[in-house]
Amino acid sequence: MPNFKLVAPYCGVRKYDKRFFVYYLETEENIRREYIFNTDEDVSNFSHALENLTAFMNNVPVCKKEAYHQEFLDLLLREVDHKLNIRTDPSKPSAVALAIEA
């Protein structure tokens, strides 16, 4: 999958233009969150914040990683103008999970 980056063991991100697709890899629902930003500055800020999150997660206990990640996203996006679409597909493995296995 082009532009795919693993952020944490349970989560990966793919960027396309002003959209970020966040894939949650260890869920039965195969959840994908699509964040659509209105400005290039917001896209850049989100991208840099994800890089910082990846570095930060190296020092977080495994049992707390997912909670920290979700809290981080909530704080980061609280005052950013964006649109969120959530997709679930419990019948099929996600494309990201298949790409990682390959």
Short mmCIF file of N, CA and C in Angstrom, two decimals:
data_model
loop_
_atom_site.label_atom_id
_atom_site.label_comp_id
_atom_site.label_asym_id
_atom_site.label_seq_id
_atom_site.Cartn_x
_atom_site.Cartn_y
_atom_site.Cartn_z
N MET A 1 0.85 -1.16 0.00
CA MET A 1 0.00 0.00 0.00
C MET A 1 0.91 1.23 0.00
N PRO A 2 0.79 2.09 -1.02
CA PRO A 2 1.66 3.26 -1.11
C PRO A 2 1.45 4.23 0.06
N ASN A 3 2.52 4.86 0.48
CA ASN A 3 2.50 5.88 1.53
C ASN A 3 2.06 5.36 2.90
N PHE A 4 2.05 4.07 3.10
CA PHE A 4 1.61 3.53 4.39
C PHE A 4 2.76 3.58 5.39
N LYS A 5 2.43 4.04 6.61
CA LYS A 5 3.44 4.11 7.67
C LYS A 5 2.83 3.55 8.94
N LEU A 6 3.52 2.62 9.56
CA LEU A 6 3.07 2.06 10.82
C LEU A 6 3.39 3.06 11.94
N VAL A 7 2.35 3.49 12.68
CA VAL A 7 2.52 4.46 13.75
C VAL A 7 2.74 3.75 15.08
N ALA A 8 2.02 2.68 15.27
CA ALA A 8 2.10 1.86 16.48
C ALA A 8 1.76 0.44 16.07
N PRO A 9 2.00 -0.54 16.92
CA PRO A 9 1.72 -1.92 16.51
C PRO A 9 0.27 -2.17 16.10
N TYR A 10 -0.65 -1.34 16.54
CA TYR A 10 -2.06 -1.53 16.26
C TYR A 10 -2.60 -0.53 15.24
N CYS A 11 -1.76 0.37 14.73
CA CYS A 11 -2.27 1.50 13.96
C CYS A 11 -1.30 1.92 12.87
N GLY A 12 -1.83 2.17 11.68
CA GLY A 12 -1.02 2.67 10.58
C GLY A 12 -1.71 3.84 9.91
N VAL A 13 -0.93 4.62 9.16
CA VAL A 13 -1.45 5.83 8.52
C VAL A 13 -1.03 5.87 7.06
N ARG A 14 -1.94 6.34 6.23
CA ARG A 14 -1.63 6.58 4.82
C ARG A 14 -2.10 7.98 4.50
N LYS A 15 -1.30 8.74 3.76
CA LYS A 15 -1.64 10.13 3.41
C LYS A 15 -1.89 10.22 1.92
N TYR A 16 -2.92 10.97 1.56
CA TYR A 16 -3.21 11.27 0.16
C TYR A 16 -3.74 12.69 0.09
N ASP A 17 -2.97 13.60 -0.47
CA ASP A 17 -3.34 15.00 -0.61
C ASP A 17 -3.65 15.59 0.76
N LYS A 18 -4.87 16.02 1.03
CA LYS A 18 -5.23 16.61 2.32
C LYS A 18 -6.00 15.62 3.18
N ARG A 19 -5.83 14.35 2.89
CA ARG A 19 -6.53 13.30 3.64
C ARG A 19 -5.51 12.39 4.31
N PHE A 20 -5.84 12.02 5.54
CA PHE A 20 -5.08 11.01 6.26
C PHE A 20 -6.03 9.87 6.55
N PHE A 21 -5.60 8.66 6.26
CA PHE A 21 -6.37 7.47 6.57
C PHE A 21 -5.67 6.76 7.72
N VAL A 22 -6.34 6.62 8.84
CA VAL A 22 -5.78 5.96 10.01
C VAL A 22 -6.45 4.59 10.10
N TYR A 23 -5.64 3.53 9.99
CA TYR A 23 -6.13 2.16 10.01
C TYR A 23 -5.82 1.53 11.36
N TYR A 24 -6.85 0.98 12.00
CA TYR A 24 -6.67 0.27 13.27
C TYR A 24 -6.60 -1.21 12.93
N LEU A 25 -5.44 -1.79 13.12
CA LEU A 25 -5.14 -3.11 12.59
C LEU A 25 -5.65 -4.27 13.43
N GLU A 26 -5.83 -4.07 14.70
CA GLU A 26 -6.19 -5.18 15.58
C GLU A 26 -7.63 -5.11 16.06
N THR A 27 -8.53 -4.68 15.20
CA THR A 27 -9.94 -4.62 15.58
C THR A 27 -10.72 -5.59 14.70
N GLU A 28 -11.75 -6.18 15.25
CA GLU A 28 -12.59 -7.09 14.47
C GLU A 28 -13.36 -6.34 13.40
N GLU A 29 -13.60 -5.06 13.60
CA GLU A 29 -14.38 -4.27 12.67
C GLU A 29 -13.55 -3.70 11.52
N ASN A 30 -12.23 -3.87 11.56
CA ASN A 30 -11.35 -3.28 10.55
C ASN A 30 -11.64 -1.80 10.38
N ILE A 31 -11.49 -1.05 11.44
CA ILE A 31 -11.84 0.36 11.45
C ILE A 31 -10.81 1.19 10.68
N ARG A 32 -11.33 2.10 9.87
CA ARG A 32 -10.49 3.09 9.19
C ARG A 32 -11.11 4.45 9.43
N ARG A 33 -10.31 5.36 9.94
CA ARG A 33 -10.75 6.74 10.11
C ARG A 33 -10.09 7.59 9.03
N GLU A 34 -10.89 8.36 8.35
CA GLU A 34 -10.38 9.25 7.30
C GLU A 34 -10.53 10.68 7.80
N TYR A 35 -9.41 11.36 7.96
CA TYR A 35 -9.40 12.75 8.39
C TYR A 35 -9.15 13.61 7.16
N ILE A 36 -10.05 14.52 6.88
CA ILE A 36 -9.92 15.41 5.73
C ILE A 36 -9.72 16.83 6.25
N PHE A 37 -8.58 17.42 5.90
CA PHE A 37 -8.24 18.76 6.37
C PHE A 37 -8.47 19.78 5.28
N ASN A 38 -8.72 21.02 5.69
CA ASN A 38 -9.01 22.09 4.74
C ASN A 38 -7.78 22.86 4.30
N THR A 39 -6.72 22.84 5.08
CA THR A 39 -5.54 23.63 4.73
C THR A 39 -4.28 22.76 4.71
N ASP A 40 -3.32 23.19 3.91
CA ASP A 40 -2.03 22.50 3.86
C ASP A 40 -1.31 22.59 5.19
N GLU A 41 -1.50 23.69 5.89
CA GLU A 41 -0.87 23.86 7.21
C GLU A 41 -1.38 22.81 8.20
N ASP A 42 -2.69 22.56 8.20
CA ASP A 42 -3.25 21.55 9.09
C ASP A 42 -2.74 20.15 8.73
N VAL A 43 -2.59 19.89 7.43
CA VAL A 43 -2.04 18.60 6.98
C VAL A 43 -0.62 18.44 7.48
N SER A 44 0.18 19.48 7.31
CA SER A 44 1.58 19.44 7.75
C SER A 44 1.68 19.26 9.26
N ASN A 45 0.86 20.00 10.00
CA ASN A 45 0.88 19.89 11.47
C ASN A 45 0.50 18.48 11.91
N PHE A 46 -0.52 17.91 11.28
CA PHE A 46 -0.95 16.55 11.63
C PHE A 46 0.15 15.54 11.31
N SER A 47 0.77 15.70 10.17
CA SER A 47 1.85 14.79 9.78
C SER A 47 3.02 14.84 10.77
N HIS A 48 3.43 16.04 11.15
CA HIS A 48 4.53 16.19 12.12
C HIS A 48 4.13 15.64 13.49
N ALA A 49 2.90 15.87 13.87
CA ALA A 49 2.42 15.35 15.15
C ALA A 49 2.44 13.82 15.17
N LEU A 50 2.08 13.20 14.05
CA LEU A 50 2.13 11.73 13.98
C LEU A 50 3.56 11.22 14.10
N GLU A 51 4.50 11.92 13.50
CA GLU A 51 5.91 11.53 13.63
C GLU A 51 6.35 11.62 15.10
N ASN A 52 5.94 12.69 15.78
CA ASN A 52 6.28 12.83 17.19
C ASN A 52 5.61 11.75 18.03
N LEU A 53 4.38 11.40 17.67
CA LEU A 53 3.66 10.36 18.39
C LEU A 53 4.40 9.02 18.27
N THR A 54 4.87 8.71 17.08
CA THR A 54 5.59 7.45 16.87
C THR A 54 6.81 7.38 17.77
N ALA A 55 7.56 8.46 17.86
CA ALA A 55 8.75 8.50 18.73
C ALA A 55 8.34 8.39 20.20
N PHE A 56 7.28 9.09 20.59
CA PHE A 56 6.82 9.07 21.97
C PHE A 56 6.35 7.67 22.38
N MET A 57 5.69 6.97 21.49
CA MET A 57 5.12 5.66 21.80
C MET A 57 6.17 4.62 22.16
N ASN A 58 7.41 4.84 21.76
CA ASN A 58 8.48 3.91 22.11
C ASN A 58 8.68 3.82 23.62
N ASN A 59 8.29 4.86 24.35
CA ASN A 59 8.50 4.90 25.80
C ASN A 59 7.22 4.64 26.61
N VAL A 60 6.14 4.29 25.95
CA VAL A 60 4.87 4.06 26.63
C VAL A 60 4.67 2.56 26.84
N PRO A 61 4.22 2.15 28.02
CA PRO A 61 3.94 0.73 28.25
C PRO A 61 2.89 0.21 27.26
N VAL A 62 3.05 -1.01 26.81
CA VAL A 62 2.19 -1.60 25.79
C VAL A 62 0.71 -1.50 26.17
N CYS A 63 0.40 -1.73 27.41
CA CYS A 63 -1.01 -1.74 27.85
C CYS A 63 -1.66 -0.36 27.76
N LYS A 64 -0.88 0.71 27.62
CA LYS A 64 -1.43 2.06 27.58
C LYS A 64 -1.33 2.72 26.20
N LYS A 65 -0.69 2.05 25.24
CA LYS A 65 -0.43 2.68 23.95
C LYS A 65 -1.69 3.12 23.23
N GLU A 66 -2.68 2.27 23.14
CA GLU A 66 -3.88 2.62 22.39
C GLU A 66 -4.63 3.77 23.05
N ALA A 67 -4.72 3.78 24.37
CA ALA A 67 -5.40 4.87 25.07
C ALA A 67 -4.65 6.20 24.86
N TYR A 68 -3.33 6.17 24.93
CA TYR A 68 -2.54 7.38 24.71
C TYR A 68 -2.73 7.88 23.29
N HIS A 69 -2.74 6.96 22.34
CA HIS A 69 -2.90 7.33 20.94
C HIS A 69 -4.24 8.04 20.72
N GLN A 70 -5.31 7.48 21.24
CA GLN A 70 -6.63 8.07 21.05
C GLN A 70 -6.73 9.43 21.74
N GLU A 71 -6.17 9.54 22.93
CA GLU A 71 -6.17 10.82 23.64
C GLU A 71 -5.38 11.87 22.84
N PHE A 72 -4.26 11.44 22.27
CA PHE A 72 -3.44 12.33 21.45
C PHE A 72 -4.24 12.86 20.26
N LEU A 73 -4.92 11.98 19.56
CA LEU A 73 -5.72 12.41 18.41
C LEU A 73 -6.83 13.37 18.84
N ASP A 74 -7.50 13.05 19.93
CA ASP A 74 -8.57 13.92 20.41
C ASP A 74 -8.05 15.32 20.73
N LEU A 75 -6.92 15.41 21.41
CA LEU A 75 -6.34 16.71 21.74
C LEU A 75 -5.86 17.45 20.50
N LEU A 76 -5.21 16.74 19.61
CA LEU A 76 -4.66 17.35 18.41
C LEU A 76 -5.75 17.93 17.52
N LEU A 77 -6.85 17.22 17.40
CA LEU A 77 -7.89 17.61 16.45
C LEU A 77 -9.01 18.45 17.05
N ARG A 78 -8.94 18.71 18.33
CA ARG A 78 -10.02 19.43 19.02
C ARG A 78 -10.33 20.77 18.36
N GLU A 79 -9.31 21.52 17.97
CA GLU A 79 -9.55 22.86 17.43
C GLU A 79 -9.12 22.99 15.97
N VAL A 80 -9.01 21.87 15.28
CA VAL A 80 -8.63 21.89 13.87
C VAL A 80 -9.87 21.64 13.03
N ASP A 81 -10.05 22.47 12.00
CA ASP A 81 -11.19 22.30 11.11
C ASP A 81 -10.93 21.09 10.20
N HIS A 82 -11.68 20.03 10.42
CA HIS A 82 -11.50 18.81 9.63
C HIS A 82 -12.82 18.05 9.57
N LYS A 83 -12.85 17.08 8.70
CA LYS A 83 -14.00 16.19 8.57
C LYS A 83 -13.51 14.79 8.89
N LEU A 84 -14.34 14.01 9.55
CA LEU A 84 -13.97 12.65 9.92
C LEU A 84 -15.00 11.68 9.35
N ASN A 85 -14.52 10.70 8.60
CA ASN A 85 -15.35 9.59 8.12
C ASN A 85 -14.81 8.32 8.76
N ILE A 86 -15.69 7.48 9.26
CA ILE A 86 -15.27 6.20 9.86
C ILE A 86 -15.88 5.07 9.07
N ARG A 87 -15.04 4.12 8.67
CA ARG A 87 -15.49 2.96 7.91
C ARG A 87 -15.19 1.70 8.72
N THR A 88 -16.12 0.78 8.73
CA THR A 88 -15.86 -0.53 9.32
C THR A 88 -16.28 -1.59 8.31
N ASP A 89 -15.59 -2.71 8.33
CA ASP A 89 -15.91 -3.83 7.46
C ASP A 89 -15.51 -5.12 8.16
N PRO A 90 -16.41 -5.66 8.99
CA PRO A 90 -16.05 -6.86 9.75
C PRO A 90 -15.93 -8.13 8.92
N SER A 91 -16.44 -8.10 7.69
CA SER A 91 -16.44 -9.33 6.89
C SER A 91 -15.12 -9.62 6.22
N LYS A 92 -14.26 -8.62 6.05
CA LYS A 92 -13.01 -8.82 5.32
C LYS A 92 -11.83 -8.27 6.11
N PRO A 93 -10.66 -8.88 5.96
CA PRO A 93 -9.47 -8.28 6.57
C PRO A 93 -9.15 -6.97 5.88
N SER A 94 -8.63 -6.03 6.61
CA SER A 94 -8.33 -4.73 5.99
C SER A 94 -7.20 -4.86 4.99
N ALA A 95 -7.20 -3.96 4.02
CA ALA A 95 -6.14 -3.95 3.02
C ALA A 95 -4.79 -3.72 3.66
N VAL A 96 -4.76 -2.94 4.73
CA VAL A 96 -3.51 -2.67 5.42
C VAL A 96 -2.96 -3.93 6.07
N ALA A 97 -3.81 -4.68 6.74
CA ALA A 97 -3.37 -5.93 7.37
C ALA A 97 -2.81 -6.88 6.32
N LEU A 98 -3.45 -6.95 5.18
CA LEU A 98 -2.96 -7.82 4.10
C LEU A 98 -1.62 -7.30 3.57
N ALA A 99 -1.47 -5.99 3.44
CA ALA A 99 -0.22 -5.42 2.95
C ALA A 99 0.94 -5.69 3.91
N ILE A 100 0.66 -5.64 5.20
CA ILE A 100 1.70 -5.89 6.20
C ILE A 100 2.13 -7.34 6.17
N GLU A 101 1.16 -8.25 5.99
CA GLU A 101 1.48 -9.67 5.97
C GLU A 101 2.30 -10.05 4.75
N ALA A 102 2.14 -9.33 3.65
CA ALA A 102 2.82 -9.66 2.39
C ALA A 102 4.32 -9.42 2.46
#
